[in-house]
Every structure is written in C-alpha cells, then in structure tokens.
Amino acid sequence: MGNKAGLLKADKEKCKKDGICAAECPMAIIEMNHGEGYPRLIPGTEPVCLRCGHCIAVCPHGALQHASIPMERCPTIIKDLNINHEQAVQFLRSRRSVRIFREKPVEKEKVAELIEIARYAPTAGNRQMVNWLVITDRDKIHQLAERTVDWMRFILEKGPEAARAPYFPAIVNAWDKGLDRILRNAPVLLVAHAPKEALNGMVDLTLSLSYLELAAPTMGLGTCWAGLLRGAILSRPQIKEALGLPESHPHHYPMMLGYNKLRYYRLPERKPPKIVWA
Ligand SMILES: Cc1cc2nc3c(=O)[nH]c(=O)nc-3n(C[C@H](O)[C@H](O)[C@H](O)COP(=O)(O)O)c2cc1C
C-alpha cells in the first residue's frame, strides 16, 4: 500500500499513476506530485473530502481504497445490466402516478428496500440528510386524509379566491360519499424529510422520492405524490406535529405507496419543452 496517512490509500502494485482520480475529485484534494507520484489526499484536507467515492469508482485499476467507504459495499458495475437508450426512455416515460392500490399491505422489507435504493439519489455536497417516516397504520392515514379534507373545506368556505382550487369541490364531495381522493386508501404513506441544516433539503428529498418512485414499479409497487396533504401540512402546523415530524425539519414531502392494481398500456404525451437556446 502507498502513503500511510489519510483517508486514501493507493495500491502501488495496481496504481498506474494516471492521475484519473485526481482529475475526477470534485474537491480537487488529490495530489500526484509528491514522493513516488502515487495519489494521496493533500495533507489537512480530510475534512473537505465529500466521501462521494468518485476516486474509487473512476479508477480503472481498482487501485484505490478510501477509509470511510468500505470496498465490499462498492460493487463492480456489471455492464450486462446497463439499459440502452430505448429502454431508458420507455422506463422513464412509463413511470405513472398510481392512484388505485390493491388492499394488500406492503411488506416492511419492500419499503426498506425502496428506501435503500432512494439513498443513492444525489444530495448536495453528498450530505445524505434525508430522513424517512413510514406510516402503515391505515387509521392514521385515513385521519390525515380527513384533516386534509377539513382544510379544503375551510379554504372553500373562507379562503382567499386564489386558494380555492377548482378541483377542491369534487374531491370534498367524493370524500362525503366515502371515496378517498386525497390519499387514495394507500396502505403506506411515506414522508421524506430533512433538517434545516440541509441547505438544499427540498431538492435532496425530492430526488430521493423520485428514485423511490422510479424503482417502485420494478417491485409491483406504485406511488403518488401527496400534494393535497402537503398543502394541508403547510397551512396547519398541527398536522405536521401529528405526523411526528421534528420541528427542526422544515423540508418534507409525503408520498403514497402501495401495490398497483392496474397496468398501463400507453405512454401519454406531455407538453413540448420550453427551451431557450442561448
Ligand atoms: C409535487 C407533486 C404533487 C402531486 N400531488 C398529487 C396529489 O395530491 N394527488 C394526486 O392524485 N396526484 C398528485 N400528483 C401527481 C400528478 O397529478 C401527476 O404527476 C401528473 O398528473 C402526471 O401524471 P404522471 O405522474 O402519471 O405522469 C402530484 C405530482 C407532483 C409532482
């Protein structure tokens, strides 16, 4: 092994001193121009290292080890598992907001597996500060939907004109007929949340939820962003409290999860993108 100090160790047998790791390092804290020319962290820069693992991921020779990234948790990329462009386009376009769930509860291991996948979404500065609240108590989910309807009724009766969404009456009427158009009788409600110290917390958790929603169909599961509940949470701090979200976590978004009852046969069209080529 190369330099003894620091987080990064280069295997002298394998390292070709090509400097790829140094070029790749987002913090520019790997140097090649000392001693025998093997890569090392510039002394004193350990606290700056993002622990993103790019140095070990990009090394074609498998020559680097990082003290805080266990190699046994960094599998080699299997080329045969890569999807081609056409597959990627269909995969991304076929993601759907699922609103009709099977009665079947979702196994705890499956929820855990989805959250496990979601943690590979990018986070600003690789800070990985997204937390998860998993609600499987159907009564609690129903109560949250009910509190959302209460809030919608209030908006319809007393809210300012702008807040009165045209689709609120139909959703409230459906509720009165016993139909949950808020949380769709989902067996699971996930809430991704992040502390105020996570400066890009909302972006981070949105990306995590997006990863989760993309992975869900591969397990027969479907998701839907719970925007109505989110509106109610923002307007009524008691709902946030009832959810058990820490006060110090201002970033949060709820998402429904359950087994998808239906399947889709077509990829619906969307508006053309608005682009300025400058
Ligand atoms: C931030 C956000 C909030 C949403 N909130 C709700 C919601 O409260 N209820 C609902 O049925 N769908 C909700 N949706 C789903 C959108 O209506 C859906 O993404 C859109 O109609 C396009 O359909 P697709 O997701 O199947 O492509 C939400 C989506 C997003 C991104």
PDB file of C-alpha atoms and ligand atoms in Angstrom:
ATOM      1  CA  MET A   1       0.000   0.000   0.000  1.00  0.00           C
ATOM      2  CA  GLY A   2       1.098   3.584  -0.715  1.00  0.00           C
ATOM      3  CA  ASN A   3       1.015   6.554   1.631  1.00  0.00           C
ATOM      4  CA  LYS A   4       0.096   5.560   5.140  1.00  0.00           C
ATOM      5  CA  ALA A   5      -1.547   8.773   6.153  1.00  0.00           C
ATOM      6  CA  GLY A   6      -5.029   9.946   5.341  1.00  0.00           C
ATOM      7  CA  LEU A   7      -8.273   8.583   4.039  1.00  0.00           C
ATOM      8  CA  LEU A   8      -6.992   7.499   0.660  1.00  0.00           C
ATOM      9  CA  LYS A   9      -4.633   4.614   0.022  1.00  0.00           C
ATOM     10  CA  ALA A  10      -3.184   3.684  -3.356  1.00  0.00           C
ATOM     11  CA  ASP A  11      -2.066   0.123  -4.031  1.00  0.00           C
ATOM     12  CA  LYS A  12       1.375   0.514  -5.620  1.00  0.00           C
ATOM     13  CA  GLU A  13       1.039  -2.821  -7.416  1.00  0.00           C
ATOM     14  CA  LYS A  14      -2.111  -1.712  -9.196  1.00  0.00           C
ATOM     15  CA  CYS A  15      -1.804   2.080  -9.456  1.00  0.00           C
ATOM     16  CA  LYS A  16      -0.638   3.339 -12.873  1.00  0.00           C
ATOM     17  CA  LYS A  17      -0.190   6.920 -11.651  1.00  0.00           C
ATOM     18  CA  ASP A  18      -2.505   8.081 -14.453  1.00  0.00           C
ATOM     19  CA  GLY A  19      -3.996  10.848 -12.289  1.00  0.00           C
ATOM     20  CA  ILE A  20      -7.585   9.991 -13.243  1.00  0.00           C
ATOM     21  CA  CYS A  21      -8.648  10.044  -9.570  1.00  0.00           C
ATOM     22  CA  ALA A  22      -7.077  13.487  -9.071  1.00  0.00           C
ATOM     23  CA  ALA A  23      -8.794  14.860 -12.179  1.00  0.00           C
ATOM     24  CA  GLU A  24     -12.137  13.414 -11.090  1.00  0.00           C
ATOM     25  CA  CYS A  25     -12.066  14.555  -7.427  1.00  0.00           C
ATOM     26  CA  PRO A  26     -14.803  17.216  -7.102  1.00  0.00           C
ATOM     27  CA  MET A  27     -12.917  18.953  -4.317  1.00  0.00           C
ATOM     28  CA  ALA A  28      -9.521  18.838  -6.081  1.00  0.00           C
ATOM     29  CA  ILE A  29      -7.844  17.460  -2.970  1.00  0.00           C
ATOM     30  CA  ILE A  30      -5.975  14.531  -4.522  1.00  0.00           C
ATOM     31  CA  GLU A  31      -2.380  15.243  -5.493  1.00  0.00           C
ATOM     32  CA  MET A  32       0.002  13.184  -7.596  1.00  0.00           C
ATOM     33  CA  ASN A  33       3.141  15.276  -7.470  1.00  0.00           C
ATOM     34  CA  HIS A  34       4.751  14.187  -4.279  1.00  0.00           C
ATOM     35  CA  GLY A  35       7.190  11.395  -3.406  1.00  0.00           C
ATOM     36  CA  GLU A  36       6.850   8.495  -5.866  1.00  0.00           C
ATOM     37  CA  GLY A  37       3.888  10.111  -7.609  1.00  0.00           C
ATOM     38  CA  TYR A  38       1.107   7.963  -6.221  1.00  0.00           C
ATOM     39  CA  PRO A  39      -2.164   9.723  -5.451  1.00  0.00           C
ATOM     40  CA  ARG A  40      -2.763  10.959  -1.955  1.00  0.00           C
ATOM     41  CA  LEU A  41      -5.044  13.396  -0.227  1.00  0.00           C
ATOM     42  CA  ILE A  42      -3.385  16.766   0.222  1.00  0.00           C
ATOM     43  CA  PRO A  43      -2.491  16.738   3.944  1.00  0.00           C
ATOM     44  CA  GLY A  44      -5.077  18.503   6.076  1.00  0.00           C
ATOM     45  CA  THR A  45      -7.886  18.197   3.523  1.00  0.00           C
ATOM     46  CA  GLU A  46      -9.605  15.162   5.077  1.00  0.00           C
ATOM     47  CA  PRO A  47     -12.480  17.271   6.439  1.00  0.00           C
ATOM     48  CA  VAL A  48     -13.087  18.661   2.942  1.00  0.00           C
ATOM     49  CA  CYS A  49     -13.487  15.223   1.352  1.00  0.00           C
ATOM     50  CA  LEU A  50     -17.151  14.661   0.361  1.00  0.00           C
ATOM     51  CA  ARG A  51     -16.842  10.874   0.775  1.00  0.00           C
ATOM     52  CA  CYS A  52     -18.530  10.680  -2.638  1.00  0.00           C
ATOM     53  CA  GLY A  53     -16.394   7.714  -3.705  1.00  0.00           C
ATOM     54  CA  HIS A  54     -15.711   9.091  -7.183  1.00  0.00           C
ATOM     55  CA  CYS A  55     -11.986   8.398  -6.780  1.00  0.00           C
ATOM     56  CA  ILE A  56     -12.505   4.682  -6.213  1.00  0.00           C
ATOM     57  CA  ALA A  57     -15.370   4.485  -8.726  1.00  0.00           C
ATOM     58  CA  VAL A  58     -13.343   6.009 -11.563  1.00  0.00           C
ATOM     59  CA  CYS A  59     -10.073   4.116 -11.048  1.00  0.00           C
ATOM     60  CA  PRO A  60      -9.835   1.568 -13.906  1.00  0.00           C
ATOM     61  CA  HIS A  61      -7.268  -0.468 -11.953  1.00  0.00           C
ATOM     62  CA  GLY A  62      -9.122  -0.856  -8.656  1.00  0.00           C
ATOM     63  CA  ALA A  63      -6.060   0.656  -7.037  1.00  0.00           C
ATOM     64  CA  LEU A  64      -7.643   2.966  -4.501  1.00  0.00           C
ATOM     65  CA  GLN A  65      -9.160   2.430  -1.102  1.00  0.00           C
ATOM     66  CA  HIS A  66     -10.959   5.061   0.911  1.00  0.00           C
ATOM     67  CA  ALA A  67     -11.032   4.612   4.669  1.00  0.00           C
ATOM     68  CA  SER A  68     -14.614   5.764   5.063  1.00  0.00           C
ATOM     69  CA  ILE A  69     -16.045   3.905   2.053  1.00  0.00           C
ATOM     70  CA  PRO A  70     -15.880   0.124   2.578  1.00  0.00           C
ATOM     71  CA  MET A  71     -14.906  -1.558  -0.713  1.00  0.00           C
ATOM     72  CA  GLU A  72     -17.181  -4.538  -0.041  1.00  0.00           C
ATOM     73  CA  ARG A  73     -20.117  -2.087  -0.250  1.00  0.00           C
ATOM     74  CA  CYS A  74     -18.932  -0.758  -3.630  1.00  0.00           C
ATOM     75  CA  PRO A  75     -19.724  -3.487  -6.168  1.00  0.00           C
ATOM     76  CA  THR A  76     -18.202  -3.519  -9.634  1.00  0.00           C
ATOM     77  CA  ILE A  77     -20.521  -2.227 -12.363  1.00  0.00           C
ATOM     78  CA  ILE A  78     -21.936  -5.170 -14.362  1.00  0.00           C
ATOM     79  CA  LYS A  79     -22.015  -3.957 -17.969  1.00  0.00           C
ATOM     80  CA  ASP A  80     -24.630  -6.506 -18.989  1.00  0.00           C
ATOM     81  CA  LEU A  81     -27.105  -4.871 -16.607  1.00  0.00           C
ATOM     82  CA  ASN A  82     -26.866  -1.495 -18.344  1.00  0.00           C
ATOM     83  CA  ILE A  83     -30.012  -0.461 -20.186  1.00  0.00           C
ATOM     84  CA  ASN A  84     -29.876   1.062 -23.639  1.00  0.00           C
ATOM     85  CA  HIS A  85     -31.336   4.416 -24.651  1.00  0.00           C
ATOM     86  CA  GLU A  86     -34.617   2.985 -25.919  1.00  0.00           C
ATOM     87  CA  GLN A  87     -35.109   1.011 -22.712  1.00  0.00           C
ATOM     88  CA  ALA A  88     -34.279   4.067 -20.617  1.00  0.00           C
ATOM     89  CA  VAL A  89     -36.787   6.234 -22.492  1.00  0.00           C
ATOM     90  CA  GLN A  90     -39.585   3.702 -22.084  1.00  0.00           C
ATOM     91  CA  PHE A  91     -38.670   3.109 -18.431  1.00  0.00           C
ATOM     92  CA  LEU A  92     -38.756   6.819 -17.627  1.00  0.00           C
ATOM     93  CA  ARG A  93     -41.852   7.556 -19.710  1.00  0.00           C
ATOM     94  CA  SER A  94     -43.796   4.672 -18.224  1.00  0.00           C
ATOM     95  CA  ARG A  95     -43.476   5.926 -14.659  1.00  0.00           C
ATOM     96  CA  ARG A  96     -47.011   6.777 -13.576  1.00  0.00           C
ATOM     97  CA  SER A  97     -48.714   8.346 -10.606  1.00  0.00           C
ATOM     98  CA  VAL A  98     -50.630   5.411  -9.197  1.00  0.00           C
ATOM     99  CA  ARG A  99     -53.966   6.170  -7.614  1.00  0.00           C
ATOM    100  CA  ILE A 100     -55.641   2.778  -7.389  1.00  0.00           C
ATOM    101  CA  PHE A 101     -53.950   0.466  -4.945  1.00  0.00           C
ATOM    102  CA  ARG A 102     -54.582  -3.138  -4.035  1.00  0.00           C
ATOM    103  CA  GLU A 103     -55.799  -3.817  -0.489  1.00  0.00           C
ATOM    104  CA  LYS A 104     -52.644  -5.830   0.180  1.00  0.00           C
ATOM    105  CA  PRO A 105     -50.309  -4.263   2.733  1.00  0.00           C
ATOM    106  CA  VAL A 106     -46.728  -3.608   1.639  1.00  0.00           C
ATOM    107  CA  GLU A 107     -44.138  -5.774   3.357  1.00  0.00           C
ATOM    108  CA  LYS A 108     -41.783  -3.847   5.622  1.00  0.00           C
ATOM    109  CA  GLU A 109     -38.763  -5.329   3.803  1.00  0.00           C
ATOM    110  CA  LYS A 110     -40.043  -3.989   0.479  1.00  0.00           C
ATOM    111  CA  VAL A 111     -40.464  -0.481   1.866  1.00  0.00           C
ATOM    112  CA  ALA A 112     -36.982  -0.746   3.374  1.00  0.00           C
ATOM    113  CA  GLU A 113     -35.603  -1.932   0.022  1.00  0.00           C
ATOM    114  CA  LEU A 114     -37.094   1.072  -1.772  1.00  0.00           C
ATOM    115  CA  ILE A 115     -35.659   3.472   0.780  1.00  0.00           C
ATOM    116  CA  GLU A 116     -32.343   1.676   0.413  1.00  0.00           C
ATOM    117  CA  ILE A 117     -32.410   2.428  -3.338  1.00  0.00           C
ATOM    118  CA  ALA A 118     -33.535   6.025  -2.744  1.00  0.00           C
ATOM    119  CA  ARG A 119     -30.410   6.774  -0.728  1.00  0.00           C
ATOM    120  CA  TYR A 120     -28.338   6.599  -3.916  1.00  0.00           C
ATOM    121  CA  ALA A 121     -30.041   9.728  -5.252  1.00  0.00           C
ATOM    122  CA  PRO A 122     -27.694  12.720  -5.410  1.00  0.00           C
ATOM    123  CA  THR A 123     -27.602  15.047  -2.407  1.00  0.00           C
ATOM    124  CA  ALA A 124     -25.991  18.477  -2.292  1.00  0.00           C
ATOM    125  CA  GLY A 125     -22.427  18.113  -1.074  1.00  0.00           C
ATOM    126  CA  ASN A 126     -23.153  14.373  -0.675  1.00  0.00           C
ATOM    127  CA  ARG A 127     -24.572  15.234   2.728  1.00  0.00           C
ATOM    128  CA  GLN A 128     -27.247  12.498   2.683  1.00  0.00           C
ATOM    129  CA  MET A 129     -29.503  14.114   5.252  1.00  0.00           C
ATOM    130  CA  VAL A 130     -32.841  12.770   4.027  1.00  0.00           C
ATOM    131  CA  ASN A 131     -34.903  11.065   6.756  1.00  0.00           C
ATOM    132  CA  TRP A 132     -37.912   8.829   6.276  1.00  0.00           C
ATOM    133  CA  LEU A 133     -41.173   8.482   8.117  1.00  0.00           C
ATOM    134  CA  VAL A 134     -43.128   5.356   7.149  1.00  0.00           C
ATOM    135  CA  ILE A 135     -46.791   5.245   8.171  1.00  0.00           C
ATOM    136  CA  THR A 136     -48.572   1.926   7.734  1.00  0.00           C
ATOM    137  CA  ASP A 137     -51.376   2.467  10.254  1.00  0.00           C
ATOM    138  CA  ARG A 138     -54.404   2.751   7.965  1.00  0.00           C
ATOM    139  CA  ASP A 139     -56.424   4.620  10.602  1.00  0.00           C
ATOM    140  CA  LYS A 140     -53.685   7.202  10.842  1.00  0.00           C
ATOM    141  CA  ILE A 141     -53.532   7.552   7.053  1.00  0.00           C
ATOM    142  CA  HIS A 142     -57.330   7.929   6.941  1.00  0.00           C
ATOM    143  CA  GLN A 143     -57.191  10.594   9.669  1.00  0.00           C
ATOM    144  CA  LEU A 144     -54.573  12.515   7.698  1.00  0.00           C
ATOM    145  CA  ALA A 145     -56.822  12.428   4.633  1.00  0.00           C
ATOM    146  CA  GLU A 146     -59.724  13.606   6.800  1.00  0.00           C
ATOM    147  CA  ARG A 147     -57.709  16.511   8.172  1.00  0.00           C
ATOM    148  CA  THR A 148     -56.790  17.428   4.610  1.00  0.00           C
ATOM    149  CA  VAL A 149     -60.483  17.487   3.654  1.00  0.00           C
ATOM    150  CA  ASP A 150     -61.185  19.716   6.691  1.00  0.00           C
ATOM    151  CA  TRP A 151     -58.545  22.114   5.438  1.00  0.00           C
ATOM    152  CA  MET A 152     -60.007  22.020   1.905  1.00  0.00           C
ATOM    153  CA  ARG A 153     -63.485  22.760   3.252  1.00  0.00           C
ATOM    154  CA  PHE A 154     -62.049  25.714   5.166  1.00  0.00           C
ATOM    155  CA  ILE A 155     -60.360  27.029   2.013  1.00  0.00           C
ATOM    156  CA  LEU A 156     -63.593  26.629   0.043  1.00  0.00           C
ATOM    157  CA  GLU A 157     -65.610  28.479   2.674  1.00  0.00           C
ATOM    158  CA  LYS A 158     -63.201  31.097   3.944  1.00  0.00           C
ATOM    159  CA  GLY A 159     -60.005  31.014   1.938  1.00  0.00           C
ATOM    160  CA  PRO A 160     -58.931  33.735  -0.466  1.00  0.00           C
ATOM    161  CA  GLU A 161     -60.176  33.399  -4.033  1.00  0.00           C
ATOM    162  CA  ALA A 162     -56.753  32.367  -5.314  1.00  0.00           C
ATOM    163  CA  ALA A 163     -56.529  29.464  -2.889  1.00  0.00           C
ATOM    164  CA  ARG A 164     -59.869  27.992  -3.999  1.00  0.00           C
ATOM    165  CA  ALA A 165     -58.644  25.354  -6.391  1.00  0.00           C
ATOM    166  CA  PRO A 166     -61.334  24.425  -8.934  1.00  0.00           C
ATOM    167  CA  TYR A 167     -60.846  20.729  -8.227  1.00  0.00           C
ATOM    168  CA  PHE A 168     -61.410  21.013  -4.453  1.00  0.00           C
ATOM    169  CA  PRO A 169     -65.255  20.677  -4.510  1.00  0.00           C
ATOM    170  CA  ALA A 170     -65.192  17.367  -6.404  1.00  0.00           C
ATOM    171  CA  ILE A 171     -62.616  15.924  -4.004  1.00  0.00           C
ATOM    172  CA  VAL A 172     -64.575  17.069  -0.935  1.00  0.00           C
ATOM    173  CA  ASN A 173     -67.845  15.734  -2.409  1.00  0.00           C
ATOM    174  CA  ALA A 174     -66.171  12.388  -3.115  1.00  0.00           C
ATOM    175  CA  TRP A 175     -64.984  12.240   0.493  1.00  0.00           C
ATOM    176  CA  ASP A 176     -68.551  12.804   1.677  1.00  0.00           C
ATOM    177  CA  LYS A 177     -69.568   9.814  -0.431  1.00  0.00           C
ATOM    178  CA  GLY A 178     -66.888   7.667   1.205  1.00  0.00           C
ATOM    179  CA  LEU A 179     -64.223   7.974  -1.514  1.00  0.00           C
ATOM    180  CA  ASP A 180     -60.706   8.952  -0.540  1.00  0.00           C
ATOM    181  CA  ARG A 181     -59.296  11.062  -3.374  1.00  0.00           C
ATOM    182  CA  ILE A 182     -56.672  12.501  -1.018  1.00  0.00           C
ATOM    183  CA  LEU A 183     -54.548   9.533  -0.008  1.00  0.00           C
ATOM    184  CA  ARG A 184     -56.372   7.020  -2.177  1.00  0.00           C
ATOM    185  CA  ASN A 185     -56.635   4.369   0.566  1.00  0.00           C
ATOM    186  CA  ALA A 186     -52.918   3.796   0.117  1.00  0.00           C
ATOM    187  CA  PRO A 187     -51.615   1.215   2.572  1.00  0.00           C
ATOM    188  CA  VAL A 188     -48.417   3.198   3.141  1.00  0.00           C
ATOM    189  CA  LEU A 189     -47.658   6.876   3.460  1.00  0.00           C
ATOM    190  CA  LEU A 190     -44.002   7.825   3.215  1.00  0.00           C
ATOM    191  CA  VAL A 191     -42.722  11.210   4.274  1.00  0.00           C
ATOM    192  CA  ALA A 192     -39.207  12.170   3.232  1.00  0.00           C
ATOM    193  CA  HIS A 193     -37.905  14.968   5.432  1.00  0.00           C
ATOM    194  CA  ALA A 194     -34.694  16.849   6.098  1.00  0.00           C
ATOM    195  CA  PRO A 195     -33.337  19.190   8.769  1.00  0.00           C
ATOM    196  CA  LYS A 196     -32.827  22.897   8.238  1.00  0.00           C
ATOM    197  CA  GLU A 197     -29.054  22.331   8.117  1.00  0.00           C
ATOM    198  CA  ALA A 198     -29.622  20.585   4.789  1.00  0.00           C
ATOM    199  CA  LEU A 199     -29.462  23.771   2.722  1.00  0.00           C
ATOM    200  CA  ASN A 200     -30.776  22.017  -0.368  1.00  0.00           C
ATOM    201  CA  GLY A 201     -33.006  19.736   1.664  1.00  0.00           C
ATOM    202  CA  MET A 202     -36.072  20.097  -0.526  1.00  0.00           C
ATOM    203  CA  VAL A 203     -34.120  19.254  -3.674  1.00  0.00           C
ATOM    204  CA  ASP A 204     -32.387  16.340  -1.976  1.00  0.00           C
ATOM    205  CA  LEU A 205     -35.568  14.767  -0.684  1.00  0.00           C
ATOM    206  CA  THR A 206     -37.408  15.356  -3.965  1.00  0.00           C
ATOM    207  CA  LEU A 207     -34.693  13.472  -5.807  1.00  0.00           C
ATOM    208  CA  SER A 208     -34.803  10.666  -3.240  1.00  0.00           C
ATOM    209  CA  LEU A 209     -38.557  10.370  -3.678  1.00  0.00           C
ATOM    210  CA  SER A 210     -38.083  10.364  -7.447  1.00  0.00           C
ATOM    211  CA  TYR A 211     -35.600   7.497  -7.212  1.00  0.00           C
ATOM    212  CA  LEU A 212     -38.041   5.649  -4.995  1.00  0.00           C
ATOM    213  CA  GLU A 213     -40.948   6.195  -7.359  1.00  0.00           C
ATOM    214  CA  LEU A 214     -38.901   5.017 -10.331  1.00  0.00           C
ATOM    215  CA  ALA A 215     -37.801   1.872  -8.507  1.00  0.00           C
ATOM    216  CA  ALA A 216     -41.244   1.005  -7.112  1.00  0.00           C
ATOM    217  CA  PRO A 217     -42.805  -0.461 -10.316  1.00  0.00           C
ATOM    218  CA  THR A 218     -39.965  -2.972 -10.611  1.00  0.00           C
ATOM    219  CA  MET A 219     -41.409  -4.477  -7.403  1.00  0.00           C
ATOM    220  CA  GLY A 220     -45.058  -4.293  -8.470  1.00  0.00           C
ATOM    221  CA  LEU A 221     -45.494  -1.168  -6.371  1.00  0.00           C
ATOM    222  CA  GLY A 222     -46.793   2.260  -7.275  1.00  0.00           C
ATOM    223  CA  THR A 223     -46.522   5.711  -5.751  1.00  0.00           C
ATOM    224  CA  CYS A 224     -48.231   9.076  -5.917  1.00  0.00           C
ATOM    225  CA  TRP A 225     -47.010  12.414  -4.586  1.00  0.00           C
ATOM    226  CA  ALA A 226     -49.444  13.523  -1.877  1.00  0.00           C
ATOM    227  CA  GLY A 227     -49.672  17.186  -2.851  1.00  0.00           C
ATOM    228  CA  LEU A 228     -53.026  17.825  -1.170  1.00  0.00           C
ATOM    229  CA  LEU A 229     -51.787  16.527   2.171  1.00  0.00           C
ATOM    230  CA  ARG A 230     -48.653  18.609   1.666  1.00  0.00           C
ATOM    231  CA  GLY A 231     -50.826  21.732   1.218  1.00  0.00           C
ATOM    232  CA  ALA A 232     -52.665  20.922   4.429  1.00  0.00           C
ATOM    233  CA  ILE A 233     -49.415  20.308   6.332  1.00  0.00           C
ATOM    234  CA  LEU A 234     -48.025  23.661   5.199  1.00  0.00           C
ATOM    235  CA  SER A 235     -51.178  25.503   6.255  1.00  0.00           C
ATOM    236  CA  ARG A 236     -51.758  23.674   9.518  1.00  0.00           C
ATOM    237  CA  PRO A 237     -48.705  23.107  11.719  1.00  0.00           C
ATOM    238  CA  GLN A 238     -50.770  20.769  13.944  1.00  0.00           C
ATOM    239  CA  ILE A 239     -50.834  18.245  11.091  1.00  0.00           C
ATOM    240  CA  LYS A 240     -47.045  18.321  10.863  1.00  0.00           C
ATOM    241  CA  GLU A 241     -46.957  17.792  14.613  1.00  0.00           C
ATOM    242  CA  ALA A 242     -49.478  14.934  14.425  1.00  0.00           C
ATOM    243  CA  LEU A 243     -47.277  13.299  11.806  1.00  0.00           C
ATOM    244  CA  GLY A 244     -44.421  13.368  14.282  1.00  0.00           C
ATOM    245  CA  LEU A 245     -42.098  15.341  12.019  1.00  0.00           C
ATOM    246  CA  PRO A 246     -39.398  17.125  14.007  1.00  0.00           C
ATOM    247  CA  GLU A 247     -39.888  20.883  14.257  1.00  0.00           C
ATOM    248  CA  SER A 248     -36.301  21.364  13.129  1.00  0.00           C
ATOM    249  CA  HIS A 249     -37.090  19.605   9.823  1.00  0.00           C
ATOM    250  CA  PRO A 250     -38.651  22.255   7.583  1.00  0.00           C
ATOM    251  CA  HIS A 251     -38.205  20.183   4.417  1.00  0.00           C
ATOM    252  CA  HIS A 252     -40.741  17.416   3.858  1.00  0.00           C
ATOM    253  CA  TYR A 253     -42.942  15.813   1.250  1.00  0.00           C
ATOM    254  CA  PRO A 254     -45.425  12.941   1.589  1.00  0.00           C
ATOM    255  CA  MET A 255     -45.881  10.135  -0.935  1.00  0.00           C
ATOM    256  CA  MET A 256     -48.432   7.332  -1.167  1.00  0.00           C
ATOM    257  CA  LEU A 257     -47.205   3.791  -1.730  1.00  0.00           C
ATOM    258  CA  GLY A 258     -48.965   0.516  -2.412  1.00  0.00           C
ATOM    259  CA  TYR A 259     -49.343  -2.399  -4.802  1.00  0.00           C
ATOM    260  CA  ASN A 260     -50.585  -1.148  -8.139  1.00  0.00           C
ATOM    261  CA  LYS A 261     -53.999  -2.578  -9.014  1.00  0.00           C
ATOM    262  CA  LEU A 262     -53.978  -1.620 -12.692  1.00  0.00           C
ATOM    263  CA  ARG A 263     -51.480  -1.659 -15.515  1.00  0.00           C
ATOM    264  CA  TYR A 264     -50.865   0.906 -18.232  1.00  0.00           C
ATOM    265  CA  TYR A 265     -50.790   0.237 -21.958  1.00  0.00           C
ATOM    266  CA  ARG A 266     -49.690   3.549 -23.453  1.00  0.00           C
ATOM    267  CA  LEU A 267     -47.224   6.338 -22.790  1.00  0.00           C
ATOM    268  CA  PRO A 268     -49.223   9.591 -22.559  1.00  0.00           C
ATOM    269  CA  GLU A 269     -47.916  12.683 -24.352  1.00  0.00           C
ATOM    270  CA  ARG A 270     -46.754  15.794 -22.495  1.00  0.00           C
ATOM    271  CA  LYS A 271     -46.392  19.450 -23.478  1.00  0.00           C
ATOM    272  CA  PRO A 272     -43.407  20.271 -25.665  1.00  0.00           C
ATOM    273  CA  PRO A 273     -40.497  21.633 -23.629  1.00  0.00           C
ATOM    274  CA  LYS A 274     -39.977  25.370 -23.479  1.00  0.00           C
ATOM    275  CA  ILE A 275     -36.337  25.866 -24.342  1.00  0.00           C
ATOM    276  CA  VAL A 276     -34.209  28.914 -24.907  1.00  0.00           C
ATOM    277  CA  TRP A 277     -31.006  28.018 -26.751  1.00  0.00           C
ATOM    278  CA  ALA A 278     -28.641  30.786 -25.835  1.00  0.00           C
TER     279      ALA A 278
HETATM  280  C1  LIG B   1     -45.344  17.635  -6.400  1.00  0.00           C
HETATM  281  C2  LIG B   1     -46.471  16.771  -6.893  1.00  0.00           C
HETATM  282  C3  LIG B   1     -47.664  16.711  -6.163  1.00  0.00           C
HETATM  283  C4  LIG B   1     -48.710  15.896  -6.589  1.00  0.00           C
HETATM  284  N1  LIG B   1     -49.829  15.764  -5.828  1.00  0.00           N
HETATM  285  C5  LIG B   1     -50.806  14.911  -6.195  1.00  0.00           C
HETATM  286  C6  LIG B   1     -51.963  14.707  -5.362  1.00  0.00           C
HETATM  287  O1  LIG B   1     -52.105  15.278  -4.284  1.00  0.00           O
HETATM  288  N2  LIG B   1     -52.914  13.845  -5.794  1.00  0.00           N
HETATM  289  C7  LIG B   1     -52.802  13.176  -6.966  1.00  0.00           C
HETATM  290  O2  LIG B   1     -53.695  12.399  -7.298  1.00  0.00           O
HETATM  291  N3  LIG B   1     -51.717  13.355  -7.785  1.00  0.00           N
HETATM  292  C8  LIG B   1     -50.727  14.184  -7.408  1.00  0.00           C
HETATM  293  N4  LIG B   1     -49.605  14.349  -8.212  1.00  0.00           N
HETATM  294  C9  LIG B   1     -49.492  13.604  -9.463  1.00  0.00           C
HETATM  295  C10 LIG B   1     -49.655  14.493 -10.705  1.00  0.00           C
HETATM  296  O3  LIG B   1     -51.005  14.830 -10.864  1.00  0.00           O
HETATM  297  C11 LIG B   1     -49.105  13.686 -11.891  1.00  0.00           C
HETATM  298  O4  LIG B   1     -47.705  13.624 -11.765  1.00  0.00           O
HETATM  299  C12 LIG B   1     -49.456  14.279 -13.237  1.00  0.00           C
HETATM  300  O5  LIG B   1     -50.834  14.292 -13.435  1.00  0.00           O
HETATM  301  C13 LIG B   1     -48.810  13.498 -14.376  1.00  0.00           C
HETATM  302  O6  LIG B   1     -49.126  12.103 -14.300  1.00  0.00           O
HETATM  303  P1  LIG B   1     -47.969  11.029 -14.199  1.00  0.00           P
HETATM  304  O7  LIG B   1     -47.239  11.263 -12.878  1.00  0.00           O
HETATM  305  O8  LIG B   1     -48.618   9.684 -14.227  1.00  0.00           O
HETATM  306  O9  LIG B   1     -47.037  11.243 -15.348  1.00  0.00           O
HETATM  307  C14 LIG B   1     -48.569  15.153  -7.790  1.00  0.00           C
HETATM  308  C15 LIG B   1     -47.365  15.229  -8.517  1.00  0.00           C
HETATM  309  C16 LIG B   1     -46.337  16.018  -8.072  1.00  0.00           C
HETATM  310  C17 LIG B   1     -45.036  16.048  -8.845  1.00  0.00           C
END
